């Protein structure tokens, strides 16, 4: 009773082009999933908004298990 079952690891890819304003909410939604070991990969397709800055900040400063990549 009270034991928590943890599923295996799950990788979630968030493709992004000029949607920096939604990144934090998207990542938080993924990381809130209970009993799942989650790794998040944000892939930016050379956005012209602030997506690169926001994605990098999320990956470096705020969340464990988040990786940010810019596709060229």
mmCIF file of N, CA and C in Angstrom:
data_model
loop_
_atom_site.group_PDB
_atom_site.id
_atom_site.type_symbol
_atom_site.label_atom_id
_atom_site.label_comp_id
_atom_site.label_asym_id
_atom_site.label_seq_id
_atom_site.Cartn_x
_atom_site.Cartn_y
_atom_site.Cartn_z
ATOM 1 N N UNK A 1 0.854 -1.180 0.000
ATOM 2 C CA UNK A 1 0.000 0.000 0.000
ATOM 3 C C UNK A 1 0.891 1.231 0.000
ATOM 4 N N UNK A 2 0.549 2.163 -0.856
ATOM 5 C CA UNK A 2 1.307 3.392 -0.932
ATOM 6 C C UNK A 2 2.529 3.304 -1.822
ATOM 7 N N UNK A 3 2.846 2.110 -2.339
ATOM 8 C CA UNK A 3 4.005 1.967 -3.220
ATOM 9 C C UNK A 3 3.677 2.588 -4.572
ATOM 10 N N UNK A 4 4.667 3.211 -5.136
ATOM 11 C CA UNK A 4 4.484 3.884 -6.415
ATOM 12 C C UNK A 4 5.141 3.053 -7.509
ATOM 13 N N UNK A 5 4.390 2.720 -8.537
ATOM 14 C CA UNK A 5 4.943 2.003 -9.670
ATOM 15 C C UNK A 5 5.433 3.017 -10.690
ATOM 16 N N UNK A 6 6.677 2.843 -11.126
ATOM 17 C CA UNK A 6 7.249 3.770 -12.097
ATOM 18 C C UNK A 6 7.445 3.033 -13.403
ATOM 19 N N UNK A 7 6.877 3.595 -14.481
ATOM 20 C CA UNK A 7 7.058 3.029 -15.811
ATOM 21 C C UNK A 7 8.479 3.300 -16.281
ATOM 22 N N UNK A 8 8.884 2.624 -17.325
ATOM 23 C CA UNK A 8 10.188 2.863 -17.925
ATOM 24 C C UNK A 8 10.262 4.263 -18.514
ATOM 25 N N UNK A 9 11.427 4.583 -19.058
ATOM 26 C CA UNK A 9 11.637 5.913 -19.606
ATOM 27 C C UNK A 9 10.832 6.184 -20.865
ATOM 28 N N UNK A 10 10.405 7.414 -20.995
ATOM 29 C CA UNK A 10 9.665 7.862 -22.167
ATOM 30 C C UNK A 10 10.340 9.123 -22.688
ATOM 31 N N UNK A 11 10.600 9.156 -23.989
ATOM 32 C CA UNK A 11 11.143 10.354 -24.623
ATOM 33 C C UNK A 11 10.011 11.085 -25.330
ATOM 34 N N UNK A 12 9.902 12.380 -25.095
ATOM 35 C CA UNK A 12 8.877 13.202 -25.730
ATOM 36 C C UNK A 12 9.586 14.266 -26.555
ATOM 37 N N UNK A 13 9.241 14.338 -27.839
ATOM 38 C CA UNK A 13 9.818 15.329 -28.737
ATOM 39 C C UNK A 13 8.791 16.436 -28.944
ATOM 40 N N UNK A 14 9.227 17.683 -28.713
ATOM 41 C CA UNK A 14 8.361 18.840 -28.958
ATOM 42 C C UNK A 14 8.963 19.618 -30.120
ATOM 43 N N UNK A 15 8.410 19.427 -31.345
ATOM 44 C CA UNK A 15 8.892 20.216 -32.477
ATOM 45 C C UNK A 15 8.349 21.632 -32.354
ATOM 46 N N UNK A 16 9.145 22.605 -32.734
ATOM 47 C CA UNK A 16 8.732 23.988 -32.509
ATOM 48 C C UNK A 16 9.240 24.906 -33.608
ATOM 49 N N UNK A 17 8.357 25.748 -34.115
ATOM 50 C CA UNK A 17 8.736 26.810 -35.043
ATOM 51 C C UNK A 17 7.916 28.042 -34.685
ATOM 52 N N UNK A 18 8.570 29.028 -34.136
ATOM 53 C CA UNK A 18 7.919 30.283 -33.720
ATOM 54 C C UNK A 18 6.780 30.086 -32.716
ATOM 55 N N UNK A 19 6.974 29.156 -31.790
ATOM 56 C CA UNK A 19 5.988 28.938 -30.735
ATOM 57 C C UNK A 19 6.624 28.994 -29.352
ATOM 58 N N UNK A 20 7.619 29.849 -29.212
ATOM 59 C CA UNK A 20 8.298 29.988 -27.930
ATOM 60 C C UNK A 20 7.361 30.299 -26.789
ATOM 61 N N UNK A 21 6.317 31.023 -27.069
ATOM 62 C CA UNK A 21 5.386 31.420 -26.005
ATOM 63 C C UNK A 21 4.651 30.230 -25.399
ATOM 64 N N UNK A 22 4.668 29.066 -26.072
ATOM 65 C CA UNK A 22 3.990 27.880 -25.561
ATOM 66 C C UNK A 22 4.954 26.840 -24.970
ATOM 67 N N UNK A 23 6.238 27.059 -25.095
ATOM 68 C CA UNK A 23 7.207 26.033 -24.705
ATOM 69 C C UNK A 23 7.158 25.661 -23.230
ATOM 70 N N UNK A 24 7.206 26.643 -22.376
ATOM 71 C CA UNK A 24 7.233 26.346 -20.936
ATOM 72 C C UNK A 24 6.012 25.527 -20.531
ATOM 73 N N UNK A 25 4.841 25.943 -20.969
ATOM 74 C CA UNK A 25 3.610 25.227 -20.635
ATOM 75 C C UNK A 25 3.645 23.795 -21.189
ATOM 76 N N UNK A 26 4.150 23.629 -22.390
ATOM 77 C CA UNK A 26 4.235 22.294 -22.999
ATOM 78 C C UNK A 26 5.167 21.386 -22.211
ATOM 79 N N UNK A 27 6.340 21.884 -21.876
ATOM 80 C CA UNK A 27 7.314 21.090 -21.122
ATOM 81 C C UNK A 27 6.769 20.758 -19.736
ATOM 82 N N UNK A 28 6.183 21.714 -19.066
ATOM 83 C CA UNK A 28 5.622 21.467 -17.739
ATOM 84 C C UNK A 28 4.532 20.400 -17.798
ATOM 85 N N UNK A 29 3.711 20.435 -18.839
ATOM 86 C CA UNK A 29 2.650 19.447 -19.001
ATOM 87 C C UNK A 29 3.225 18.037 -19.119
ATOM 88 N N UNK A 30 4.288 17.899 -19.898
ATOM 89 C CA UNK A 30 4.928 16.598 -20.055
ATOM 90 C C UNK A 30 5.526 16.130 -18.734
ATOM 91 N N UNK A 31 6.226 17.014 -18.046
ATOM 92 C CA UNK A 31 6.921 16.641 -16.820
ATOM 93 C C UNK A 31 5.978 16.363 -15.649
ATOM 94 N N UNK A 32 4.730 16.800 -15.752
ATOM 95 C CA UNK A 32 3.741 16.547 -14.685
ATOM 96 C C UNK A 32 3.170 15.139 -14.727
ATOM 97 N N UNK A 33 3.462 14.375 -15.756
ATOM 98 C CA UNK A 33 2.892 13.035 -15.860
ATOM 99 C C UNK A 33 3.400 12.173 -14.706
ATOM 100 N N UNK A 34 2.477 11.563 -13.968
ATOM 101 C CA UNK A 34 2.876 10.795 -12.790
ATOM 102 C C UNK A 34 3.489 9.441 -13.155
ATOM 103 N N UNK A 35 4.438 9.016 -12.337
ATOM 104 C CA UNK A 35 5.013 7.676 -12.398
ATOM 105 C C UNK A 35 5.659 7.353 -13.742
ATOM 106 N N UNK A 36 6.175 8.357 -14.438
ATOM 107 C CA UNK A 36 6.854 8.131 -15.705
ATOM 108 C C UNK A 36 8.182 8.884 -15.687
ATOM 109 N N UNK A 37 9.240 8.188 -16.038
ATOM 110 C CA UNK A 37 10.545 8.812 -16.162
ATOM 111 C C UNK A 37 10.603 9.435 -17.563
ATOM 112 N N UNK A 38 10.542 10.755 -17.637
ATOM 113 C CA UNK A 38 10.400 11.449 -18.912
ATOM 114 C C UNK A 38 11.657 12.232 -19.268
ATOM 115 N N UNK A 39 12.016 12.173 -20.557
ATOM 116 C CA UNK A 39 13.064 13.022 -21.112
ATOM 117 C C UNK A 39 12.414 13.810 -22.247
ATOM 118 N N UNK A 40 12.610 15.122 -22.257
ATOM 119 C CA UNK A 40 11.992 15.999 -23.245
ATOM 120 C C UNK A 40 13.059 16.531 -24.193
ATOM 121 N N UNK A 41 12.770 16.457 -25.481
ATOM 122 C CA UNK A 41 13.641 17.016 -26.506
ATOM 123 C C UNK A 41 12.855 18.079 -27.261
ATOM 124 N N UNK A 42 13.302 19.323 -27.152
ATOM 125 C CA UNK A 42 12.680 20.421 -27.897
ATOM 126 C C UNK A 42 13.507 20.617 -29.162
ATOM 127 N N UNK A 43 12.860 20.536 -30.309
ATOM 128 C CA UNK A 43 13.556 20.720 -31.578
ATOM 129 C C UNK A 43 13.019 21.984 -32.233
ATOM 130 N N UNK A 44 13.888 22.962 -32.373
ATOM 131 C CA UNK A 44 13.507 24.236 -32.986
ATOM 132 C C UNK A 44 13.987 24.269 -34.436
ATOM 133 N N UNK A 45 13.096 24.616 -35.338
ATOM 134 C CA UNK A 45 13.415 24.681 -36.766
ATOM 135 C C UNK A 45 13.738 26.119 -37.171
ATOM 136 N N UNK A 46 14.774 26.686 -36.559
ATOM 137 C CA UNK A 46 15.272 28.036 -36.881
ATOM 138 C C UNK A 46 14.189 29.108 -36.753
ATOM 139 N N UNK A 47 13.516 29.120 -35.640
ATOM 140 C CA UNK A 47 12.473 30.119 -35.392
ATOM 141 C C UNK A 47 13.029 31.526 -35.440
ATOM 142 N N UNK A 48 12.180 32.462 -35.850
ATOM 143 C CA UNK A 48 12.587 33.867 -35.883
ATOM 144 C C UNK A 48 12.087 34.629 -34.652
ATOM 145 N N UNK A 49 11.350 33.953 -33.784
ATOM 146 C CA UNK A 49 10.906 34.595 -32.539
ATOM 147 C C UNK A 49 11.907 34.270 -31.432
ATOM 148 N N UNK A 50 11.460 34.289 -30.194
ATOM 149 C CA UNK A 50 12.378 34.033 -29.077
ATOM 150 C C UNK A 50 12.421 32.567 -28.654
ATOM 151 N N UNK A 51 11.970 31.669 -29.522
ATOM 152 C CA UNK A 51 11.988 30.244 -29.224
ATOM 153 C C UNK A 51 13.378 29.739 -28.832
ATOM 154 N N UNK A 52 14.455 30.089 -29.569
ATOM 155 C CA UNK A 52 15.773 29.580 -29.171
ATOM 156 C C UNK A 52 16.179 29.998 -27.752
ATOM 157 N N UNK A 53 15.926 31.222 -27.419
ATOM 158 C CA UNK A 53 16.276 31.706 -26.078
ATOM 159 C C UNK A 53 15.451 31.004 -25.006
ATOM 160 N N UNK A 54 14.170 30.884 -25.228
ATOM 161 C CA UNK A 54 13.282 30.247 -24.252
ATOM 162 C C UNK A 54 13.619 28.763 -24.113
ATOM 163 N N UNK A 55 13.816 28.073 -25.235
ATOM 164 C CA UNK A 55 14.142 26.652 -25.190
ATOM 165 C C UNK A 55 15.444 26.390 -24.461
ATOM 166 N N UNK A 56 16.447 27.188 -24.757
ATOM 167 C CA UNK A 56 17.744 27.018 -24.097
ATOM 168 C C UNK A 56 17.625 27.283 -22.598
ATOM 169 N N UNK A 57 16.860 28.275 -22.236
ATOM 170 C CA UNK A 57 16.690 28.595 -20.815
ATOM 171 C C UNK A 57 15.964 27.475 -20.077
ATOM 172 N N UNK A 58 14.915 26.940 -20.696
ATOM 173 C CA UNK A 58 14.193 25.827 -20.080
ATOM 174 C C UNK A 58 15.145 24.659 -19.859
ATOM 175 N N UNK A 59 15.934 24.338 -20.861
ATOM 176 C CA UNK A 59 16.838 23.189 -20.781
ATOM 177 C C UNK A 59 17.946 23.389 -19.757
ATOM 178 N N UNK A 60 18.509 24.570 -19.692
ATOM 179 C CA UNK A 60 19.673 24.806 -18.832
ATOM 180 C C UNK A 60 19.291 25.180 -17.408
ATOM 181 N N UNK A 61 18.330 26.039 -17.238
ATOM 182 C CA UNK A 61 18.077 26.613 -15.922
ATOM 183 C C UNK A 61 16.947 25.976 -15.130
ATOM 184 N N UNK A 62 15.957 25.413 -15.808
ATOM 185 C CA UNK A 62 14.737 25.132 -15.069
ATOM 186 C C UNK A 62 14.377 23.669 -14.891
ATOM 187 N N UNK A 63 14.721 22.823 -15.818
ATOM 188 C CA UNK A 63 14.200 21.463 -15.752
ATOM 189 C C UNK A 63 15.292 20.436 -15.988
ATOM 190 N N UNK A 64 15.283 19.384 -15.199
ATOM 191 C CA UNK A 64 16.158 18.246 -15.464
ATOM 192 C C UNK A 64 15.503 17.395 -16.549
ATOM 193 N N UNK A 65 16.310 16.761 -17.354
ATOM 194 C CA UNK A 65 15.788 15.848 -18.361
ATOM 195 C C UNK A 65 15.267 16.542 -19.603
ATOM 196 N N UNK A 66 15.619 17.809 -19.821
ATOM 197 C CA UNK A 66 15.167 18.525 -21.012
ATOM 198 C C UNK A 66 16.384 18.871 -21.850
ATOM 199 N N UNK A 67 16.310 18.561 -23.131
ATOM 200 C CA UNK A 67 17.389 18.889 -24.054
ATOM 201 C C UNK A 67 16.836 19.795 -25.144
ATOM 202 N N UNK A 68 17.603 20.802 -25.532
ATOM 203 C CA UNK A 68 17.172 21.749 -26.556
ATOM 204 C C UNK A 68 18.121 21.664 -27.736
ATOM 205 N N UNK A 69 17.552 21.580 -28.938
ATOM 206 C CA UNK A 69 18.332 21.512 -30.159
ATOM 207 C C UNK A 69 17.757 22.454 -31.194
ATOM 208 N N UNK A 70 18.617 23.084 -31.967
ATOM 209 C CA UNK A 70 18.162 23.910 -33.087
ATOM 210 C C UNK A 70 18.497 23.169 -34.365
ATOM 211 N N UNK A 71 17.483 22.948 -35.208
ATOM 212 C CA UNK A 71 17.677 22.266 -36.489
ATOM 213 C C UNK A 71 18.061 23.303 -37.538
ATOM 214 N N UNK A 72 19.124 23.015 -38.276
ATOM 215 C CA UNK A 72 19.580 23.932 -39.328
ATOM 216 C C UNK A 72 19.346 23.333 -40.684
#
